[in-house]
mmCIF file of C-alpha atoms in Angstrom:
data_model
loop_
_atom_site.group_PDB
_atom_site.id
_atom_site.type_symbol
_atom_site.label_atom_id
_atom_site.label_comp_id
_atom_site.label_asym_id
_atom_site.label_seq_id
_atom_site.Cartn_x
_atom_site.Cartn_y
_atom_site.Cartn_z
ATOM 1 C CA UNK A 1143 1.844 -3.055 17.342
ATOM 2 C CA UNK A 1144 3.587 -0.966 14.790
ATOM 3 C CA UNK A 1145 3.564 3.299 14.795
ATOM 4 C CA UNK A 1146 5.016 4.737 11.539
ATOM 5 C CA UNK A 1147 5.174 8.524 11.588
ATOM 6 C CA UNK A 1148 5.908 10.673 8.609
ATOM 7 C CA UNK A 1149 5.436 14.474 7.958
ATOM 8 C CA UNK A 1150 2.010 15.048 6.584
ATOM 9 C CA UNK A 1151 3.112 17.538 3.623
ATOM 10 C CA UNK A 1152 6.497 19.094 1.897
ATOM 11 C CA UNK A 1153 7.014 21.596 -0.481
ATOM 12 C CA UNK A 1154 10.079 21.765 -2.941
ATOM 13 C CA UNK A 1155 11.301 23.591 -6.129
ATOM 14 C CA UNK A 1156 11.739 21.862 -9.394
ATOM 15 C CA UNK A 1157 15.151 20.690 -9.874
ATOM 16 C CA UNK A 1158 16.272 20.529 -6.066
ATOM 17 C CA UNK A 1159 16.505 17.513 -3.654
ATOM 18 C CA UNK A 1160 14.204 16.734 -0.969
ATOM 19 C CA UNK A 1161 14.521 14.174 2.023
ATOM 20 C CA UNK A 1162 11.302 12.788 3.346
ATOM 21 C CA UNK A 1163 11.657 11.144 6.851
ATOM 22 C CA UNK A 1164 10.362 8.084 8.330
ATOM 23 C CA UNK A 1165 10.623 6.962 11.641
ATOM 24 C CA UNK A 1166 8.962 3.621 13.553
ATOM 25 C CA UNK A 1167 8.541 1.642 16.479
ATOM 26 C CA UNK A 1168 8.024 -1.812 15.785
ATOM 27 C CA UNK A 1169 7.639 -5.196 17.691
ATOM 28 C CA UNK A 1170 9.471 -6.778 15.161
ATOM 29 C CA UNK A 1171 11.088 -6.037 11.736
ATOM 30 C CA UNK A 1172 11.768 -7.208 8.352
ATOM 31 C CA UNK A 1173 12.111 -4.734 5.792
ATOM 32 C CA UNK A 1174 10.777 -1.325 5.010
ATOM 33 C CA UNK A 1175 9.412 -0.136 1.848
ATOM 34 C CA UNK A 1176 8.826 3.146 0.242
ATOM 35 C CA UNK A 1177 5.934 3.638 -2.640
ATOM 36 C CA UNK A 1178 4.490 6.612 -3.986
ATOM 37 C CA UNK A 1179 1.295 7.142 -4.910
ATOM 38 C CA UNK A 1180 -0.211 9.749 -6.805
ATOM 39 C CA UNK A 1181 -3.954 10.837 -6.173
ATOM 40 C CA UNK A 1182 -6.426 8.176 -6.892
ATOM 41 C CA UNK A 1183 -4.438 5.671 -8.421
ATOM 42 C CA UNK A 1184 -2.906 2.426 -6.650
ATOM 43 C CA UNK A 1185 1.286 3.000 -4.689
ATOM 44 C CA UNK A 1186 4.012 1.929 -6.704
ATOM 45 C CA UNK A 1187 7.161 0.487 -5.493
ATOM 46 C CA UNK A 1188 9.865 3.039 -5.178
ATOM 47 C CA UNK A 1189 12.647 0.715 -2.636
ATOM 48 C CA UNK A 1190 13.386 -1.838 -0.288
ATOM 49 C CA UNK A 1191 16.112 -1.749 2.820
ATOM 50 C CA UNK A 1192 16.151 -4.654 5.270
ATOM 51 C CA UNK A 1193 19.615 -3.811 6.097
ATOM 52 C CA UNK A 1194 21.232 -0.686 7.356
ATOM 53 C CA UNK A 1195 22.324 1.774 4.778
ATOM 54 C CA UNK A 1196 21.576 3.491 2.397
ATOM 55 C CA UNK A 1197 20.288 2.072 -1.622
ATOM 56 C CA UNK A 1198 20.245 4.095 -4.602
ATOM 57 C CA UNK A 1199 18.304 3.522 -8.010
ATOM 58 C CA UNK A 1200 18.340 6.393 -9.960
ATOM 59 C CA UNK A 1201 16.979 9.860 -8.833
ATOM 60 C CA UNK A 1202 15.709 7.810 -5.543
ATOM 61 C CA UNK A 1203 17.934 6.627 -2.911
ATOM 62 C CA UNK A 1204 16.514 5.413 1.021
ATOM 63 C CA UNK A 1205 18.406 5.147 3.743
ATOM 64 C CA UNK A 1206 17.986 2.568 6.379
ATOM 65 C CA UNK A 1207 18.942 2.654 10.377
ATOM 66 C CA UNK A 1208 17.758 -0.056 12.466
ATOM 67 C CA UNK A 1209 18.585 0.825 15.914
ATOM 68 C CA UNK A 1210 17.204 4.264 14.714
ATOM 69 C CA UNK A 1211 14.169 3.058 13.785
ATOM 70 C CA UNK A 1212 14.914 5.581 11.189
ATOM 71 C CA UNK A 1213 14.507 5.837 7.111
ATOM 72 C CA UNK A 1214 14.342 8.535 4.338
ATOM 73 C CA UNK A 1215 13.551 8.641 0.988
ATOM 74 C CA UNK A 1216 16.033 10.751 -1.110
ATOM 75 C CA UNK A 1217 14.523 12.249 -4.509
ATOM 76 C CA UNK A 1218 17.479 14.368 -6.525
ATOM 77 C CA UNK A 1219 16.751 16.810 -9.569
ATOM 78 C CA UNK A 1220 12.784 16.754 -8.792
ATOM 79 C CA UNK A 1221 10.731 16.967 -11.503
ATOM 80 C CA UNK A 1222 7.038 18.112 -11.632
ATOM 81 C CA UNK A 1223 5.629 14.787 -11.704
ATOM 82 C CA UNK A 1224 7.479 13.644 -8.218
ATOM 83 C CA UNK A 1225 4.695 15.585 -6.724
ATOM 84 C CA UNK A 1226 2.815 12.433 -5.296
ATOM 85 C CA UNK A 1227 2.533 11.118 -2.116
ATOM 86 C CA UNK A 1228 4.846 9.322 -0.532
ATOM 87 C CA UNK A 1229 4.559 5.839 2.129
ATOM 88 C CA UNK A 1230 6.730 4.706 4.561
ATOM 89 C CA UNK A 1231 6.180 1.153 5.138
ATOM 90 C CA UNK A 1232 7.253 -1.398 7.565
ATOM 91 C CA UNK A 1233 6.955 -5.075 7.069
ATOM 92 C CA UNK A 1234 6.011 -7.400 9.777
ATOM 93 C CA UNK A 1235 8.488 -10.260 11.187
ATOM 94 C CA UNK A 1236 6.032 -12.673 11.901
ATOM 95 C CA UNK A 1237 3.593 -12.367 9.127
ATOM 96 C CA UNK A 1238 5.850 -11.275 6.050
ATOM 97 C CA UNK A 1239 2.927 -10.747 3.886
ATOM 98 C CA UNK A 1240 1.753 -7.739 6.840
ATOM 99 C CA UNK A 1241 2.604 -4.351 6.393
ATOM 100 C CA UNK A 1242 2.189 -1.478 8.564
ATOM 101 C CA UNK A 1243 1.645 1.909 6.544
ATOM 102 C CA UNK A 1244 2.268 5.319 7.246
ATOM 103 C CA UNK A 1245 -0.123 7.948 6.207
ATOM 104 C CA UNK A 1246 2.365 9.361 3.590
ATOM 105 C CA UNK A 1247 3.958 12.572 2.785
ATOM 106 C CA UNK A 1248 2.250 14.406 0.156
ATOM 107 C CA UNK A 1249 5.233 16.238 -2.018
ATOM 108 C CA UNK A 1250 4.425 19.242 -3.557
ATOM 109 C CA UNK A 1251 7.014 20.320 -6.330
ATOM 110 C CA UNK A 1252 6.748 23.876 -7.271
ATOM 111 C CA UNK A 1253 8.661 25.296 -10.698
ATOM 112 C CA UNK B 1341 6.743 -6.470 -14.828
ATOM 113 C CA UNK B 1342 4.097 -7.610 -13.185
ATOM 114 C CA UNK B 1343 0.680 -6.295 -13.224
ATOM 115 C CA UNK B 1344 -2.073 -6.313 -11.267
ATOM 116 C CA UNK B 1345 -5.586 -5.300 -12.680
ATOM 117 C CA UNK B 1346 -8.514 -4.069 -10.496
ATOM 118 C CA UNK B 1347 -12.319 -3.625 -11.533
ATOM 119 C CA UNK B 1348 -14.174 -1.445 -11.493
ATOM 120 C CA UNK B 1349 -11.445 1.992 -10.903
ATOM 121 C CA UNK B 1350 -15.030 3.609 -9.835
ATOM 122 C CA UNK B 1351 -18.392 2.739 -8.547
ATOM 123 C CA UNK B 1352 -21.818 4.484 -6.527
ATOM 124 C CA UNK B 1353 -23.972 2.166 -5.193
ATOM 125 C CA UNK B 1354 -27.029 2.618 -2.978
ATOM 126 C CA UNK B 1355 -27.299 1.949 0.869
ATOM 127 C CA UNK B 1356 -28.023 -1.393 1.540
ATOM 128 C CA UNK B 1357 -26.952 -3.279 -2.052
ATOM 129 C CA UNK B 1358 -23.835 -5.243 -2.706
ATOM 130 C CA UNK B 1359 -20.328 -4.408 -4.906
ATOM 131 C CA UNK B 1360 -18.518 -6.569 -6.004
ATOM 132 C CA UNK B 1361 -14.604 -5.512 -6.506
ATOM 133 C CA UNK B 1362 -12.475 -7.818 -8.822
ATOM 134 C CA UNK B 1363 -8.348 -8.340 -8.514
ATOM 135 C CA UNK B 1364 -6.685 -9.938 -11.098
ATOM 136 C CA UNK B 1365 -2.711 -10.854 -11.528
ATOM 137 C CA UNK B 1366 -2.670 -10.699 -15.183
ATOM 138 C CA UNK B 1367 1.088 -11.793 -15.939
ATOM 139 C CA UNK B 1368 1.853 -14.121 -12.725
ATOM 140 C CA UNK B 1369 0.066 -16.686 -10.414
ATOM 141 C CA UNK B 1370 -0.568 -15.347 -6.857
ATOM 142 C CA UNK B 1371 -1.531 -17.814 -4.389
ATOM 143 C CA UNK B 1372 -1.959 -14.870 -1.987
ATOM 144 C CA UNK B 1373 -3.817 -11.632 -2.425
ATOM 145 C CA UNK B 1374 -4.105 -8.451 -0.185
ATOM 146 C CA UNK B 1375 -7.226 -6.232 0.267
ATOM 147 C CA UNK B 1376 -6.667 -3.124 1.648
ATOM 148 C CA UNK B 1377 -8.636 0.298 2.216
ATOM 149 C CA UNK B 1378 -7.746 3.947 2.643
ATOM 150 C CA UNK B 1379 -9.633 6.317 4.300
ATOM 151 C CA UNK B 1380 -8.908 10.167 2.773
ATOM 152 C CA UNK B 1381 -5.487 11.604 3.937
ATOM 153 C CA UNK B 1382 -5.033 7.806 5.963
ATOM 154 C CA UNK B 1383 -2.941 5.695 5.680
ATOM 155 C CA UNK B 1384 -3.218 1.871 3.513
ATOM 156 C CA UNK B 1385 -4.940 -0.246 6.555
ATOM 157 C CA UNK B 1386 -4.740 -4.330 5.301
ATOM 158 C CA UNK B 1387 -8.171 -5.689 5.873
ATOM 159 C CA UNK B 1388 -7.180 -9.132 5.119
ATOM 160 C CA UNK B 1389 -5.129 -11.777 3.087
ATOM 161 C CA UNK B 1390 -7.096 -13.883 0.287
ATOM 162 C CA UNK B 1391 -5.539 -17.470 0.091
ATOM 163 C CA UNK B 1392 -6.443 -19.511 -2.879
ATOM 164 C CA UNK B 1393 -8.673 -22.518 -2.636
ATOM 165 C CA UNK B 1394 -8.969 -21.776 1.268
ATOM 166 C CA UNK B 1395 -10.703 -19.201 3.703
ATOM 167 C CA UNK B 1396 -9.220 -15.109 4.164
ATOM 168 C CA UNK B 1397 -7.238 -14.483 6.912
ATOM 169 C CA UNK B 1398 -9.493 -11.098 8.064
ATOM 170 C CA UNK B 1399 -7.899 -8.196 9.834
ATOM 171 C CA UNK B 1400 -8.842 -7.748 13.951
ATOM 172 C CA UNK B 1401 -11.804 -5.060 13.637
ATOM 173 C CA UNK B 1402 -12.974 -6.379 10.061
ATOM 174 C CA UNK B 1403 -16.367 -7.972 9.729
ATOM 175 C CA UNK B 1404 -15.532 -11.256 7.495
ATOM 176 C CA UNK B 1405 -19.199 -11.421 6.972
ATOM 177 C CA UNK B 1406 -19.900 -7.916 5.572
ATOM 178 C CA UNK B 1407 -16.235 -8.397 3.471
ATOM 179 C CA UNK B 1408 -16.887 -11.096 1.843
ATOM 180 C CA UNK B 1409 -13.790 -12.501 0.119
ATOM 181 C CA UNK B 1410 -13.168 -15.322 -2.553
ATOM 182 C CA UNK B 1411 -10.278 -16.485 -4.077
ATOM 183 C CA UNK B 1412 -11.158 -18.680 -6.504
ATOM 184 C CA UNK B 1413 -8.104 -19.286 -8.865
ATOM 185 C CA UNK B 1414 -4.204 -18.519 -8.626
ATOM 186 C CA UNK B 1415 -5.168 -15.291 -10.715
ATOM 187 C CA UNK B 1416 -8.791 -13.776 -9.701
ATOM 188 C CA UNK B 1417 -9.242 -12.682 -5.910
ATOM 189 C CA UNK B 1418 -12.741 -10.761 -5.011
ATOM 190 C CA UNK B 1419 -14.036 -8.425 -2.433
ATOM 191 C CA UNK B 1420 -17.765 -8.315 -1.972
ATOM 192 C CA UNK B 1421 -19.172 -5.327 0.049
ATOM 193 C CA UNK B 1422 -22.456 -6.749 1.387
ATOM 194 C CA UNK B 1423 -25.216 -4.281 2.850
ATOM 195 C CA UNK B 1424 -23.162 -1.701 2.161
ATOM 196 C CA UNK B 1425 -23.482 1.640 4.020
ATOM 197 C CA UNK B 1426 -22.079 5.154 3.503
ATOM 198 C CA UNK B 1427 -19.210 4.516 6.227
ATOM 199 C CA UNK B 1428 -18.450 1.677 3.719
ATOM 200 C CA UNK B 1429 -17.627 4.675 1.414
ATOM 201 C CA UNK B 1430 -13.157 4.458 0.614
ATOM 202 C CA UNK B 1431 -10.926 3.685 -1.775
ATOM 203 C CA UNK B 1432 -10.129 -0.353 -1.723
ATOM 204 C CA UNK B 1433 -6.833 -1.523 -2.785
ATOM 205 C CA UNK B 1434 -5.676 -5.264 -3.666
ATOM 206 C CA UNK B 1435 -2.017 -6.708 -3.863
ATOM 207 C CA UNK B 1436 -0.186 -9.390 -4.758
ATOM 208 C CA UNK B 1437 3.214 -11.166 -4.164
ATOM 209 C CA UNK B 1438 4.814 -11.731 -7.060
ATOM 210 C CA UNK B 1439 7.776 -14.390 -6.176
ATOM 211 C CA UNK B 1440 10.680 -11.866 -5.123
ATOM 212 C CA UNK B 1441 11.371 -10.858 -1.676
ATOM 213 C CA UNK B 1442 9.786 -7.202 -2.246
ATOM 214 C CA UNK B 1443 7.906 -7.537 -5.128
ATOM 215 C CA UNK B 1444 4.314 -6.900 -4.023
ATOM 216 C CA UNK B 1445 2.060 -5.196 -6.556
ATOM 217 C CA UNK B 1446 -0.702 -3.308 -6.336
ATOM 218 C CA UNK B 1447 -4.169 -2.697 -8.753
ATOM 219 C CA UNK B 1448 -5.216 0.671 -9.738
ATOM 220 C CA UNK B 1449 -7.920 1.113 -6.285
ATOM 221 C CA UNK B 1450 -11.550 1.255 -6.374
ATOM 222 C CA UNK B 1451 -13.316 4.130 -5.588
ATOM 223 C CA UNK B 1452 -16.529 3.018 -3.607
ATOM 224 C CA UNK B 1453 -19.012 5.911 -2.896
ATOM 225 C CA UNK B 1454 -22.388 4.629 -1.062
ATOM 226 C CA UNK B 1455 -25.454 6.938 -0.999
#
């Protein structure tokens, strides 16, 4: 089976940069995804790592460590409308339709 | 980019009667569909896949007959909540693949409240 923890709930100030953590254990591997998902409405794809290190687009970089078992989501100059919640998600190596969610990080960006 | 439209965003149904949740890709084919449902403060757990023109592959712990799931074209995947109870009561999510490596998308969620 797969166990993806996250912290439940962050808090950060408008304009700073906040690291939300991921860690898994995982019979098998291939590829972790992060989405966010604001309340009520459907997660939408933030990034993708299969391989170690780190990949920025924009204000959002995630950083990848296999052996780790280890991932966070970097968001820079937060803006009020980051505050969403945020999934961790590992993808399955022998079904690669199959993911295995965590039960997100709700951000909370304060001015 | 590729959307994915879901139908209805909301609906309250009575104990016992049947819903009916639509999941359209409205800009690619997907031969594959994803149903999933989140409990409040849980996390997305899949329930199963929808293949077109063949059976779902259902989720250990999911009741294939209470979930009833057709596929019918490359475009239109369904999710019919039969006898539905209050426990049935979450917020249903469909996905779909949309040809790249990480490019699964997901509809808007449906609300399902049973009283």
């Amino acid at each position: 089976g797969q166990n993806i923890d996250q912290p439940t709930e962050m808090t950060a100030t408008e304009g700073a940069i906040v690291q939300i953590n991921c860690t898994y254990q995982t019979s098998g591997f291939n590829g972790l995804f992060w989405y966010q998902q604001h309340a009520g409405e459907a997660p939408t794809f933030l990034s993708y790592n299969v391989l170690d290190g780190l990949e920025e687009k924009g204000r959002f970089s995630s950083f990848l460590s296999r052996s780790k078992g280890y991932s966070y989501l970097l968001l820079k100059e937060l803006q009020m409308k980051d505050s969403a919640s945020y999934l961790c998600a590992v993808r399955e190596i022998y079904n690669f339709n199959k993911f295995y969610f965590g039960s997100g990080t709700k951000l909370n960006v304060k001015p | 980019g590729a959307v994915v439209s879901q139908h209805p965003s909301r609906v309250i149904c009575k104990s016992g009667t049947s819903v009916k949740i639509e999941c359209r890709s409205l800009d690619f084919q997907a031969t594959t569909m994803f149903w999933y449902r989140q409990f409040p403060k849980q996390s997305l757990m899949l329930m199963a896949t929808s293949n077109e023109g063949s059976k779902a592959t259902y989720e250990q712990g999911v009741e294939k007959d209470k979930f009833l799931i057709n596929h019918a074209s490359l475009t239109l995947s369904t999710l019919t909540v039969t006898s539905a109870h209050p426990e049935d009561s979450s917020f249903y999510i469909c996905s779909a693949r949309e040809g790249t490596d990480y490019g699964y998308t997901f509809g808007s969620g449906t609300r399902l409240t049973v009283v």
